[in-house]
Each structure stands twice: as C-alpha cells, then as structure tokens.
Amino acid sequence: MFEVREKPDMVERAMLVGFCFDKREEPETQKLLLELEELVDTLGIGVVGMELVRVRDKNKGYICGTGKVDELVELAKQRECDCIVIDNELSPMQQRNWEGIADMTVIDREEVILDIFAQRARTREARLQVDLARMQYALPRMARMWGHLDREGGGGTGGGGGGAARGMGEQQIEIDRRLARKRISKLKSDLEDVRKQRATQRKDRQRSDTATAAVVGYTNAGKSTLLNRLADSDIMEADMLFATLDPTTRRIELEDGQALLISDTVGFVRNLPHRLVESFKATLEEALLADFLVHVLDSSSEEIFDHFETTKRVLGELNADDKPTIIVLNKIDKVEDPAILTGLRNHFEGALEVSALKDLGIPELRAKFTELLAGRVCRLSYRVPQARGDISGLIHSQGKVLSTDYEGNDILYSAVIPNELQGRLKEFEMSSEDSVE
C-alpha cells in the first residue's frame, strides 16, 4: 500500500531561513519568520536560530547562490540542527538540491503546515482533506522520499509491487507514482461523497429556514472559545495554531426566539498553501453558504491588521468576501494601552469588543445577531382552535411561543415566527386590538 513517508522522529532542532528579494520586503519577511517559528514549535520541533537572507538574483536550483547555501548549511551544522526550514516555497528540485548539500531534512512552510494539519485532523472529512493535500504535495517529490527509486523489477513475480503491480522493467518510482495517482483519485472521490452528504444536511437546514453564520478568522484568534461561549458547548479550544480543523456547527437561540446555526471554521494563516484552500473547500463552504460571517480578530496581537487582510484575501478566493460581516475584537481584556484600543476602534469602526475567555461582550454579540436577522421574523398573535393540532404544532416547531392562553375552545398564542410562515397562518392571526399581551 502506498504511504507518504513520515519524517523521522529524531528531528528535534531546526534552523529557519527566510529569503527576501527586495530590501523593502525585509520587515514582512521577518514577521513571516516569527510566524514560522510558531508553526514549527507547534510540531514540537525546537527552533535554534532564524536567518533572514536578502537575495539579489533568484537561483532556480536553490533560491539563493550556492555560496550562501554552503554558508547556511554550515551554520545549521554548527548549531547541531537536524532540519532546515525554509519559509519560501521550495520546488521539488530545490528541495532535493538543498538536502543533497545539507545531508539533513530540508522542508518549506507548506510542508510544516501540512504536518500540523495531519496531527490535528480528527474526523473522516478532515483526514481525507489532509491526505489529499499531502499526496498532491508529495507526488512530485518522490525522488526525495524513497531510497529504492533506482531499483528496477524484472517482471514476473518479483518483490516490491508484486507481479500484478509491476510491469516489465518498471522502476519502483513509476510504481509509487502510479499508486499515488490512484490514491489521489480515490481521495477526491471520497471527498465528493462527503460534500454530497453535507449538501443533504444543508438542504435539511434550508427546509427549516434556519439562519446560518460562520465564524472565520486567523488561526488562534479564539474562534472555538467564542463559539463555546455562545452555544454553551465544549468544542476543543487551545492556545495553539490550527486547533480546529473539523467543521463544527452548533444551534443557538436568539433573544427574539429564532434559531441560529453557527459554524466554526479552520483558521487562516499568511501564505496558506493554495492546495490547502482547495482541499479544505468542503470545510470552508460553511463560510461560503452562511447568511453572514463573524470575523474574529485577536485584538492583543501586534499583527492584527495583517491577520485581518489575510482572512479577507482567503475569503475572496472563496467568493465569500461580500457577505454581511460582524467584526469581533476578541481578547479585548489583554489590551492595556488606551492608545492601542483607540486605534483599533477607529480602524474597525462598529466592531464589537469581546473577551470569549472571560465571557465579556457575549450578550452584546448575541444582540447583534438578533439585529442582523430581525427582518427574517415577526411577532404576532394567533387564535387557534384546539382541534387544529397541526397549526399549534407548526407554531411550536417553526416559531417561538412567547405566551399561551385559553379562551373557550381556542388557544391564544403570542409567538415569534419566520416571515415565510406568516401566509400559512394568516387565517388564525388576531388583530392588534385582540392580540395576546
């Protein structure tokens, strides 16, 4: 069975390298290196040094010149590293060239993120998505990943892939690539089945006309903690990158009686590999199809403005950037400088200030949901004969009953109902003078 090779467990010490090609890019490259440090630390690999390298002319074989490669490799060896992590995207050829000189594991930002996702995936859907992204990443890199690639089979019933798998004179690399492509096709098919299941679930929601919202934002902004406070649930929440990979939906009831289905989504990150955006569309469809978005920002982060733009950019790739959006400044209790707070309020005008961890600002956020969805419901009074249990059941199942009274053989309801239901209940509607108080 074809398997993606796992990196050896002895990878414990890494040196990070970021290349920039314009002096004006150095501050941004430095920020990305610091974020890469968090990503690598999430994998449990210690970072023993970071190097920012300015390159005048990009080298197709290594990104930088071979002299600089030798210098960086020597520095990594002096620091007793067993891994070099390059923040820039490495082509398969560049990765092989670096490892050939360094004689140690060399990976790029994308592989780091893929490995984190592989650790975090829990549900079948998330595992399928991660496996697909990893296989697509690994396929052109197979020459790096196997030590037996130059071995040829002699046909018949030889070892390796076996007689049924290997043709006459077929190299092991060709067998592995063929198996990899077959595996990718199977993963895509399985994911399509998952999408169909989710589409069915979504139709069920639409039939009940329940409003939907998606919580989006940069990784580690506190999205899961916020959803837990809103729904009084127990979704995994942790101070780590990509704590949530699996889509989670919770039902909450708003103050006006209507229900809201609110979903958590995977956190975004700068330079998120495009193949991950593609692979995780089934998860991110919650953002694409929601009635509105809740964009959560870590107000204590120095990179809050960059994180905001990154999330907007990814939403743009999903064609979900034009949806009604509530901006939430989370972790507001950590902002102690009044000047910073003033700056945030000026930049994110109308944003709600919240501390999900300390349960601050949650009532105001729920009120904002109610305000945003106010046009979907109306408050009316009804007189329903007790014999019409079907009508009473409809009011109870699709609306929120605020009060119930009895008069003769009739039941008097005061209820909040969806606008779509108003026509069906028109004959039972009471005039304003007779309405139930």
Short mmCIF file of C-alpha atoms in Angstrom, two decimals, residues 53-435:
data_model
loop_
_atom_site.label_atom_id
_atom_site.label_comp_id
_atom_site.label_asym_id
_atom_site.label_seq_id
_atom_site.Cartn_x
_atom_site.Cartn_y
_atom_site.Cartn_z
CA VAL A 53 18.67 36.41 3.81
CA ARG A 54 18.35 39.07 1.13
CA VAL A 55 18.82 37.67 -2.38
CA ARG A 56 19.65 39.90 -5.32
CA ASP A 57 19.18 37.32 -8.09
CA LYS A 58 16.99 34.28 -7.55
CA ASN A 59 18.74 30.97 -8.25
CA LYS A 60 16.49 28.37 -9.91
CA GLY A 61 18.33 25.48 -8.29
CA TYR A 62 18.48 26.76 -4.68
CA ILE A 63 16.66 30.15 -4.45
CA CYS A 64 20.00 31.73 -3.45
CA GLY A 65 23.54 31.16 -4.71
CA THR A 66 25.45 28.01 -3.79
CA GLY A 67 27.93 30.00 -1.71
CA LYS A 68 25.11 31.23 0.55
CA VAL A 69 23.69 27.67 0.65
CA ASP A 70 27.05 26.36 1.91
CA GLU A 71 27.21 29.15 4.49
CA LEU A 72 23.69 28.43 5.82
CA VAL A 73 24.27 24.66 5.91
CA GLU A 74 27.50 25.15 7.87
CA LEU A 75 25.67 27.43 10.30
CA ALA A 76 22.94 24.80 10.77
CA LYS A 77 25.56 22.13 11.49
CA GLN A 78 27.35 24.35 13.98
CA ARG A 79 24.02 24.72 15.79
CA GLU A 80 23.63 20.92 15.69
CA CYS A 81 20.42 21.14 13.69
CA ASP A 82 18.82 18.12 12.09
CA CYS A 83 16.42 20.17 9.97
CA ILE A 84 16.40 23.39 7.95
CA VAL A 85 13.00 25.01 7.43
CA ILE A 86 12.76 27.49 4.57
CA ASP A 87 9.89 29.96 4.75
CA ASN A 88 9.70 30.32 0.97
CA GLU A 89 8.10 27.75 -1.29
CA LEU A 90 10.59 25.14 -2.48
CA SER A 91 10.20 23.35 -5.79
CA PRO A 92 10.88 19.59 -5.71
CA MET A 93 14.21 20.15 -7.45
CA GLN A 94 15.26 22.87 -4.99
CA GLN A 95 14.34 20.66 -2.05
CA ARG A 96 16.44 17.77 -3.42
CA ASN A 97 19.36 20.11 -4.09
CA TRP A 98 19.31 21.53 -0.57
CA GLU A 99 19.14 18.10 1.02
CA GLY A 100 21.94 16.88 -1.21
CA ILE A 101 24.27 19.58 0.16
CA ALA A 102 22.98 19.68 3.73
CA ASP A 103 22.67 15.92 4.30
CA MET A 104 19.72 16.65 6.58
CA THR A 105 15.96 17.18 6.27
CA VAL A 106 15.04 20.40 4.44
CA ILE A 107 11.37 21.40 4.30
CA ASP A 108 9.37 24.50 3.42
CA ARG A 109 6.48 26.36 5.03
CA GLU A 110 3.88 24.34 3.16
CA GLU A 111 5.19 21.03 4.46
CA VAL A 112 5.17 22.40 8.02
CA ILE A 113 1.51 23.40 7.70
CA LEU A 114 0.62 20.06 6.12
CA ASP A 115 2.25 18.20 9.01
CA ILE A 116 0.34 20.29 11.57
CA PHE A 117 -2.91 19.59 9.75
CA ALA A 118 -2.08 15.86 9.72
CA GLN A 119 -1.67 15.94 13.51
CA ARG A 120 -4.90 17.89 14.10
CA ALA A 121 -7.30 16.06 11.77
CA ARG A 122 -9.89 14.06 13.71
CA THR A 123 -12.99 13.45 11.62
CA ARG A 124 -13.04 11.38 8.45
CA GLU A 125 -13.63 14.51 6.36
CA ALA A 126 -10.64 16.37 7.79
CA ARG A 127 -8.39 13.32 7.38
CA LEU A 128 -9.45 12.95 3.75
CA GLN A 129 -8.71 16.61 3.08
CA VAL A 130 -5.31 16.43 4.74
CA ASP A 131 -4.39 13.19 2.97
CA LEU A 132 -5.30 14.69 -0.40
CA ALA A 133 -3.23 17.82 0.18
CA ARG A 134 -0.24 15.78 1.39
CA MET A 135 -0.42 13.37 -1.53
CA GLN A 136 -0.58 16.21 -4.04
CA TYR A 137 2.41 17.81 -2.34
CA ALA A 138 4.37 14.54 -2.17
CA LEU A 139 3.79 13.29 -5.72
CA PRO A 140 6.41 15.46 -7.48
CA ARG A 141 8.83 14.94 -4.58
CA MET A 142 9.02 11.17 -4.64
CA ALA A 143 12.61 11.05 -5.81
CA ARG A 144 13.48 12.67 -2.47
CA MET A 145 11.32 10.41 -0.36
CA TRP A 146 12.41 6.90 -1.29
CA GLY A 147 15.87 5.34 -1.17
CA HIS A 148 14.98 2.48 -3.54
CA LEU A 149 13.87 4.51 -6.53
CA ASP A 150 16.53 3.38 -8.96
CA ARG A 151 15.72 -0.31 -8.48
CA GLU A 152 14.05 -1.96 -11.45
CA GLY A 153 11.85 -5.02 -11.39
CA GLY A 154 12.36 -7.88 -13.74
CA GLY A 155 8.66 -8.52 -14.24
CA GLY A 156 7.03 -11.80 -13.26
CA THR A 157 6.56 -12.26 -9.52
CA GLY A 158 9.35 -10.12 -8.17
CA GLY A 159 9.32 -8.21 -4.88
CA GLY A 160 8.18 -4.67 -4.25
CA GLY A 161 4.91 -4.07 -6.00
CA GLY A 162 4.40 -7.73 -6.95
CA GLY A 163 3.67 -9.25 -10.34
CA ALA A 164 0.27 -7.64 -10.63
CA ALA A 165 1.58 -4.17 -9.83
CA ARG A 166 4.86 -4.05 -11.72
CA GLY A 167 5.39 -4.21 -15.45
CA MET A 168 8.43 -5.46 -17.30
CA GLY A 169 11.43 -3.31 -16.32
CA GLU A 170 9.26 -0.85 -14.43
CA GLN A 171 11.14 1.23 -11.87
CA GLN A 172 9.90 1.46 -8.29
CA ILE A 173 9.43 5.21 -8.68
CA GLU A 174 6.98 4.58 -11.53
CA ILE A 175 5.02 2.11 -9.42
CA ASP A 176 4.87 4.53 -6.50
CA ARG A 177 3.73 7.39 -8.71
CA ARG A 178 1.05 5.24 -10.27
CA LEU A 179 -0.17 4.18 -6.82
CA ALA A 180 -0.05 7.79 -5.65
CA ARG A 181 -2.22 8.98 -8.55
CA LYS A 182 -4.66 6.15 -7.87
CA ARG A 183 -4.77 7.16 -4.21
CA ILE A 184 -5.37 10.83 -5.12
CA SER A 185 -8.28 9.83 -7.37
CA LYS A 186 -9.78 7.74 -4.56
CA LEU A 187 -9.44 10.60 -2.06
CA LYS A 188 -11.12 13.02 -4.45
CA SER A 189 -13.97 10.56 -4.93
CA ASP A 190 -14.38 10.07 -1.17
CA LEU A 191 -14.37 13.83 -0.63
CA GLU A 192 -17.06 14.24 -3.26
CA ASP A 193 -19.19 11.77 -1.30
CA VAL A 194 -18.61 13.84 1.83
CA ARG A 195 -19.66 17.00 0.00
CA LYS A 196 -22.87 15.30 -1.14
CA GLN A 197 -23.63 14.30 2.45
CA ARG A 198 -23.02 17.85 3.62
CA ALA A 199 -25.23 19.17 0.81
CA THR A 200 -28.03 16.90 2.02
CA GLN A 201 -27.60 18.18 5.58
CA ARG A 202 -27.61 21.73 4.25
CA LYS A 203 -30.90 21.12 2.38
CA ASP A 204 -32.43 19.92 5.64
CA ARG A 205 -31.37 23.17 7.28
CA GLN A 206 -32.73 25.22 4.40
CA ARG A 207 -36.07 23.43 4.57
CA SER A 208 -36.39 24.54 8.17
CA ASP A 209 -35.34 28.06 7.07
CA THR A 210 -32.91 28.35 9.95
CA ALA A 211 -30.41 31.23 9.68
CA THR A 212 -26.72 30.27 9.45
CA ALA A 213 -23.50 32.02 10.39
CA ALA A 214 -19.83 31.06 10.07
CA VAL A 215 -17.07 32.08 12.47
CA VAL A 216 -13.94 32.93 10.49
CA GLY A 217 -10.58 34.45 11.33
CA TYR A 218 -6.88 33.98 11.69
CA THR A 219 -5.65 30.85 13.43
CA ASN A 220 -5.58 31.14 17.23
CA ALA A 221 -7.85 34.20 17.26
CA GLY A 222 -10.20 32.46 19.72
CA LYS A 223 -12.96 31.30 17.35
CA SER A 224 -13.66 28.00 19.11
CA THR A 225 -13.70 29.64 22.54
CA LEU A 226 -16.18 32.21 21.27
CA LEU A 227 -18.46 29.54 19.80
CA ASN A 228 -18.34 27.63 23.09
CA ARG A 229 -19.49 30.72 24.98
CA LEU A 230 -22.27 31.45 22.50
CA ALA A 231 -23.59 27.91 22.40
CA ASP A 232 -22.57 26.70 25.86
CA SER A 233 -20.76 23.80 24.17
CA ASP A 234 -17.41 22.06 24.56
CA ILE A 235 -15.60 22.36 21.23
CA MET A 236 -11.85 21.90 21.63
CA GLU A 237 -10.22 25.22 22.46
CA ALA A 238 -6.49 25.64 22.93
CA ASP A 239 -3.78 28.27 22.67
CA MET A 240 -2.23 26.69 19.61
CA LEU A 241 -2.23 27.15 15.86
CA PHE A 242 -4.86 25.23 13.88
CA ALA A 243 -6.55 23.79 16.99
CA THR A 244 -9.72 23.41 14.91
CA LEU A 245 -9.71 21.59 11.58
CA ASP A 246 -13.07 19.87 11.68
CA PRO A 247 -16.20 21.89 10.85
CA THR A 248 -18.41 22.18 13.93
CA THR A 249 -21.95 23.55 13.91
CA ARG A 250 -23.98 24.50 16.98
CA ARG A 251 -27.57 25.70 17.33
CA ILE A 252 -28.25 28.74 19.50
CA GLU A 253 -31.49 30.51 20.27
CA LEU A 254 -31.59 34.28 20.00
CA GLU A 255 -33.49 36.68 22.23
CA ASP A 256 -36.29 37.15 19.67
CA GLY A 257 -36.88 33.41 19.62
CA GLN A 258 -35.37 32.48 16.28
CA ALA A 259 -32.68 29.81 15.99
CA LEU A 260 -29.24 30.35 14.50
CA LEU A 261 -26.87 27.63 13.30
CA ILE A 262 -23.33 28.89 13.80
CA SER A 263 -20.27 27.03 12.49
CA ASP A 264 -16.61 27.14 13.39
CA THR A 265 -14.07 27.00 10.54
CA VAL A 266 -10.38 26.25 10.15
CA GLY A 267 -8.17 29.22 10.98
CA PHE A 268 -6.36 31.09 8.22
CA VAL A 269 -2.68 31.91 8.06
CA ARG A 270 -0.50 34.05 5.83
CA ASN A 271 0.82 32.22 2.78
CA LEU A 272 -1.70 29.44 3.29
CA PRO A 273 -0.81 26.88 0.59
CA HIS A 274 -3.26 27.12 -2.29
CA ARG A 275 -3.71 23.35 -2.36
CA LEU A 276 -4.98 23.56 1.23
CA VAL A 277 -7.54 26.18 0.28
CA GLU A 278 -8.65 23.83 -2.49
CA SER A 279 -8.61 20.71 -0.31
CA PHE A 280 -10.50 22.37 2.53
CA LYS A 281 -13.28 23.87 0.46
CA ALA A 282 -15.71 21.34 1.89
CA THR A 283 -14.95 22.78 5.33
CA LEU A 284 -14.82 26.39 4.20
CA GLU A 285 -18.11 26.04 2.34
CA GLU A 286 -19.71 26.87 5.69
CA ALA A 287 -18.33 30.39 5.19
CA LEU A 288 -19.38 30.44 1.55
CA LEU A 289 -23.01 29.46 2.22
CA ALA A 290 -23.64 31.23 5.54
CA ASP A 291 -26.12 34.09 5.80
CA PHE A 292 -23.45 36.18 7.50
CA LEU A 293 -19.90 35.90 8.85
CA VAL A 294 -18.45 36.54 12.29
CA HIS A 295 -14.86 37.66 11.68
CA VAL A 296 -12.92 37.14 14.90
CA LEU A 297 -9.69 39.08 15.48
CA ASP A 298 -7.14 38.77 18.28
CA SER A 299 -7.08 42.38 19.47
CA SER A 300 -3.94 41.71 21.55
CA SER A 301 -1.89 40.67 18.51
CA GLU A 302 0.59 43.13 17.03
CA GLU A 303 -0.24 41.60 13.62
CA ILE A 304 -3.99 42.15 13.84
CA PHE A 305 -4.18 44.29 10.70
CA ASP A 306 -2.17 41.77 8.64
CA HIS A 307 -4.32 38.95 10.02
CA PHE A 308 -7.46 40.82 9.01
CA GLU A 309 -6.21 41.29 5.45
CA THR A 310 -5.09 37.65 5.18
CA THR A 311 -8.52 36.37 6.19
CA LYS A 312 -10.22 38.77 3.77
CA ARG A 313 -7.95 37.57 0.98
CA VAL A 314 -8.76 33.88 1.58
CA LEU A 315 -12.47 34.69 1.79
CA GLY A 316 -12.06 36.47 -1.53
CA GLU A 317 -10.66 33.26 -3.04
CA LEU A 318 -13.84 31.54 -1.85
CA ASN A 319 -16.06 34.36 -3.22
CA ALA A 320 -17.36 34.90 0.31
CA ASP A 321 -15.88 38.34 0.97
CA ASP A 322 -19.07 40.25 0.11
CA LYS A 323 -21.25 38.67 2.81
CA PRO A 324 -22.63 40.69 5.74
CA THR A 325 -19.92 40.52 8.39
CA ILE A 326 -19.71 41.25 12.10
CA ILE A 327 -16.19 42.18 13.23
CA VAL A 328 -15.34 40.88 16.70
CA LEU A 329 -12.32 42.22 18.57
CA ASN A 330 -11.65 39.23 20.82
CA LYS A 331 -9.24 39.08 23.79
CA ILE A 332 -10.00 42.74 24.43
CA ASP A 333 -9.12 42.22 28.12
CA LYS A 334 -5.48 41.82 27.07
CA VAL A 335 -5.28 45.30 25.51
CA GLU A 336 -3.99 47.53 28.30
CA ASP A 337 -2.74 50.52 26.30
CA PRO A 338 -5.60 53.04 25.77
CA ALA A 339 -3.91 54.36 22.63
CA ILE A 340 -3.93 50.89 21.04
CA LEU A 341 -7.58 50.45 21.98
CA THR A 342 -8.46 53.81 20.42
CA GLY A 343 -6.59 52.84 17.26
CA LEU A 344 -8.49 49.57 17.00
CA ARG A 345 -11.84 51.31 17.48
CA ASN A 346 -11.01 53.85 14.80
CA HIS A 347 -9.78 51.24 12.32
CA PHE A 348 -12.57 48.70 12.91
CA GLU A 349 -15.47 51.08 13.27
CA GLY A 350 -18.57 49.36 14.64
CA ALA A 351 -16.66 46.25 15.77
CA LEU A 352 -17.80 44.51 18.94
CA GLU A 353 -15.33 44.22 21.82
CA VAL A 354 -15.36 40.78 23.39
CA SER A 355 -13.38 38.51 25.68
CA ALA A 356 -14.63 35.00 24.99
CA LEU A 357 -12.36 33.60 27.70
CA LYS A 358 -13.76 35.93 30.37
CA ASP A 359 -17.30 35.92 28.96
CA LEU A 360 -17.31 39.67 28.26
CA GLY A 361 -19.40 41.20 25.49
CA ILE A 362 -21.26 37.96 24.67
CA PRO A 363 -24.78 39.40 25.32
CA GLU A 364 -23.98 42.34 23.03
CA LEU A 365 -22.81 39.95 20.30
CA ARG A 366 -25.97 37.88 20.57
CA ALA A 367 -28.00 41.10 20.37
CA LYS A 368 -26.12 41.98 17.18
CA PHE A 369 -27.10 38.63 15.69
CA THR A 370 -30.73 39.37 16.55
CA GLU A 371 -30.49 42.82 14.97
CA LEU A 372 -28.93 41.43 11.79
CA LEU A 373 -31.64 38.79 11.42
CA ALA A 374 -34.58 40.93 12.58
CA GLY A 375 -36.07 41.05 9.10
CA ARG A 376 -36.47 37.27 8.98
CA VAL A 377 -39.13 37.04 11.72
CA CYS A 378 -42.21 38.82 13.04
CA ARG A 379 -44.05 38.83 16.35
CA LEU A 380 -47.77 38.08 16.04
CA SER A 381 -50.75 36.77 18.00
CA TYR A 382 -52.91 33.82 16.92
CA ARG A 383 -56.24 32.28 17.86
CA VAL A 384 -56.09 28.56 17.08
CA PRO A 385 -58.95 26.08 17.68
CA GLN A 386 -57.82 23.31 20.00
CA ALA A 387 -58.88 20.83 17.34
CA ARG A 388 -56.20 22.25 14.99
CA GLY A 389 -53.26 20.48 16.50
CA ASP A 390 -51.45 20.73 13.16
CA ILE A 391 -51.42 24.53 13.40
CA SER A 392 -50.36 24.52 17.05
CA GLY A 393 -47.58 22.08 16.17
CA LEU A 394 -46.42 24.31 13.32
CA ILE A 395 -46.23 27.37 15.58
CA HIS A 396 -44.29 25.41 18.21
CA SER A 397 -41.90 23.69 15.78
CA GLN A 398 -41.04 26.60 13.49
CA GLY A 399 -41.58 29.59 15.77
CA LYS A 400 -41.02 30.54 19.37
CA VAL A 401 -44.09 30.70 21.59
CA LEU A 402 -43.83 33.65 23.97
CA SER A 403 -47.12 33.10 25.81
CA THR A 404 -50.11 30.77 25.75
CA ASP A 405 -53.66 31.43 26.97
CA TYR A 406 -57.03 29.75 26.58
CA GLU A 407 -60.44 31.19 25.69
CA GLY A 408 -63.29 28.75 25.23
CA ASN A 409 -62.15 26.11 22.73
CA ASP A 410 -59.36 28.32 21.36
CA ILE A 411 -55.68 28.60 22.20
CA LEU A 412 -54.28 32.13 22.14
CA TYR A 413 -50.63 32.36 21.16
CA SER A 414 -48.14 35.19 21.18
CA ALA A 415 -45.25 33.96 19.06
CA VAL A 416 -42.23 34.92 17.00
CA ILE A 417 -42.45 33.19 13.61
CA PRO A 418 -40.41 33.20 10.39
CA ASN A 419 -41.79 35.55 7.74
CA GLU A 420 -42.21 32.60 5.36
CA LEU A 421 -44.73 31.05 7.76
CA GLN A 422 -46.93 34.13 8.05
CA GLY A 423 -49.03 33.37 4.96
CA ARG A 424 -49.89 29.85 6.11
CA LEU A 425 -51.11 31.18 9.46
CA LYS A 426 -52.93 34.21 8.11
CA GLU A 427 -56.47 32.94 8.84
CA PHE A 428 -55.57 32.43 12.53
CA GLU A 429 -53.93 35.82 13.01
CA MET A 430 -55.52 38.14 15.57
CA SER A 431 -55.95 41.87 15.12
CA SER A 432 -53.74 44.22 17.08
CA GLU A 433 -56.67 45.09 19.37
CA ASP A 434 -57.22 41.43 20.27
CA SER A 435 -53.57 40.46 20.45
#
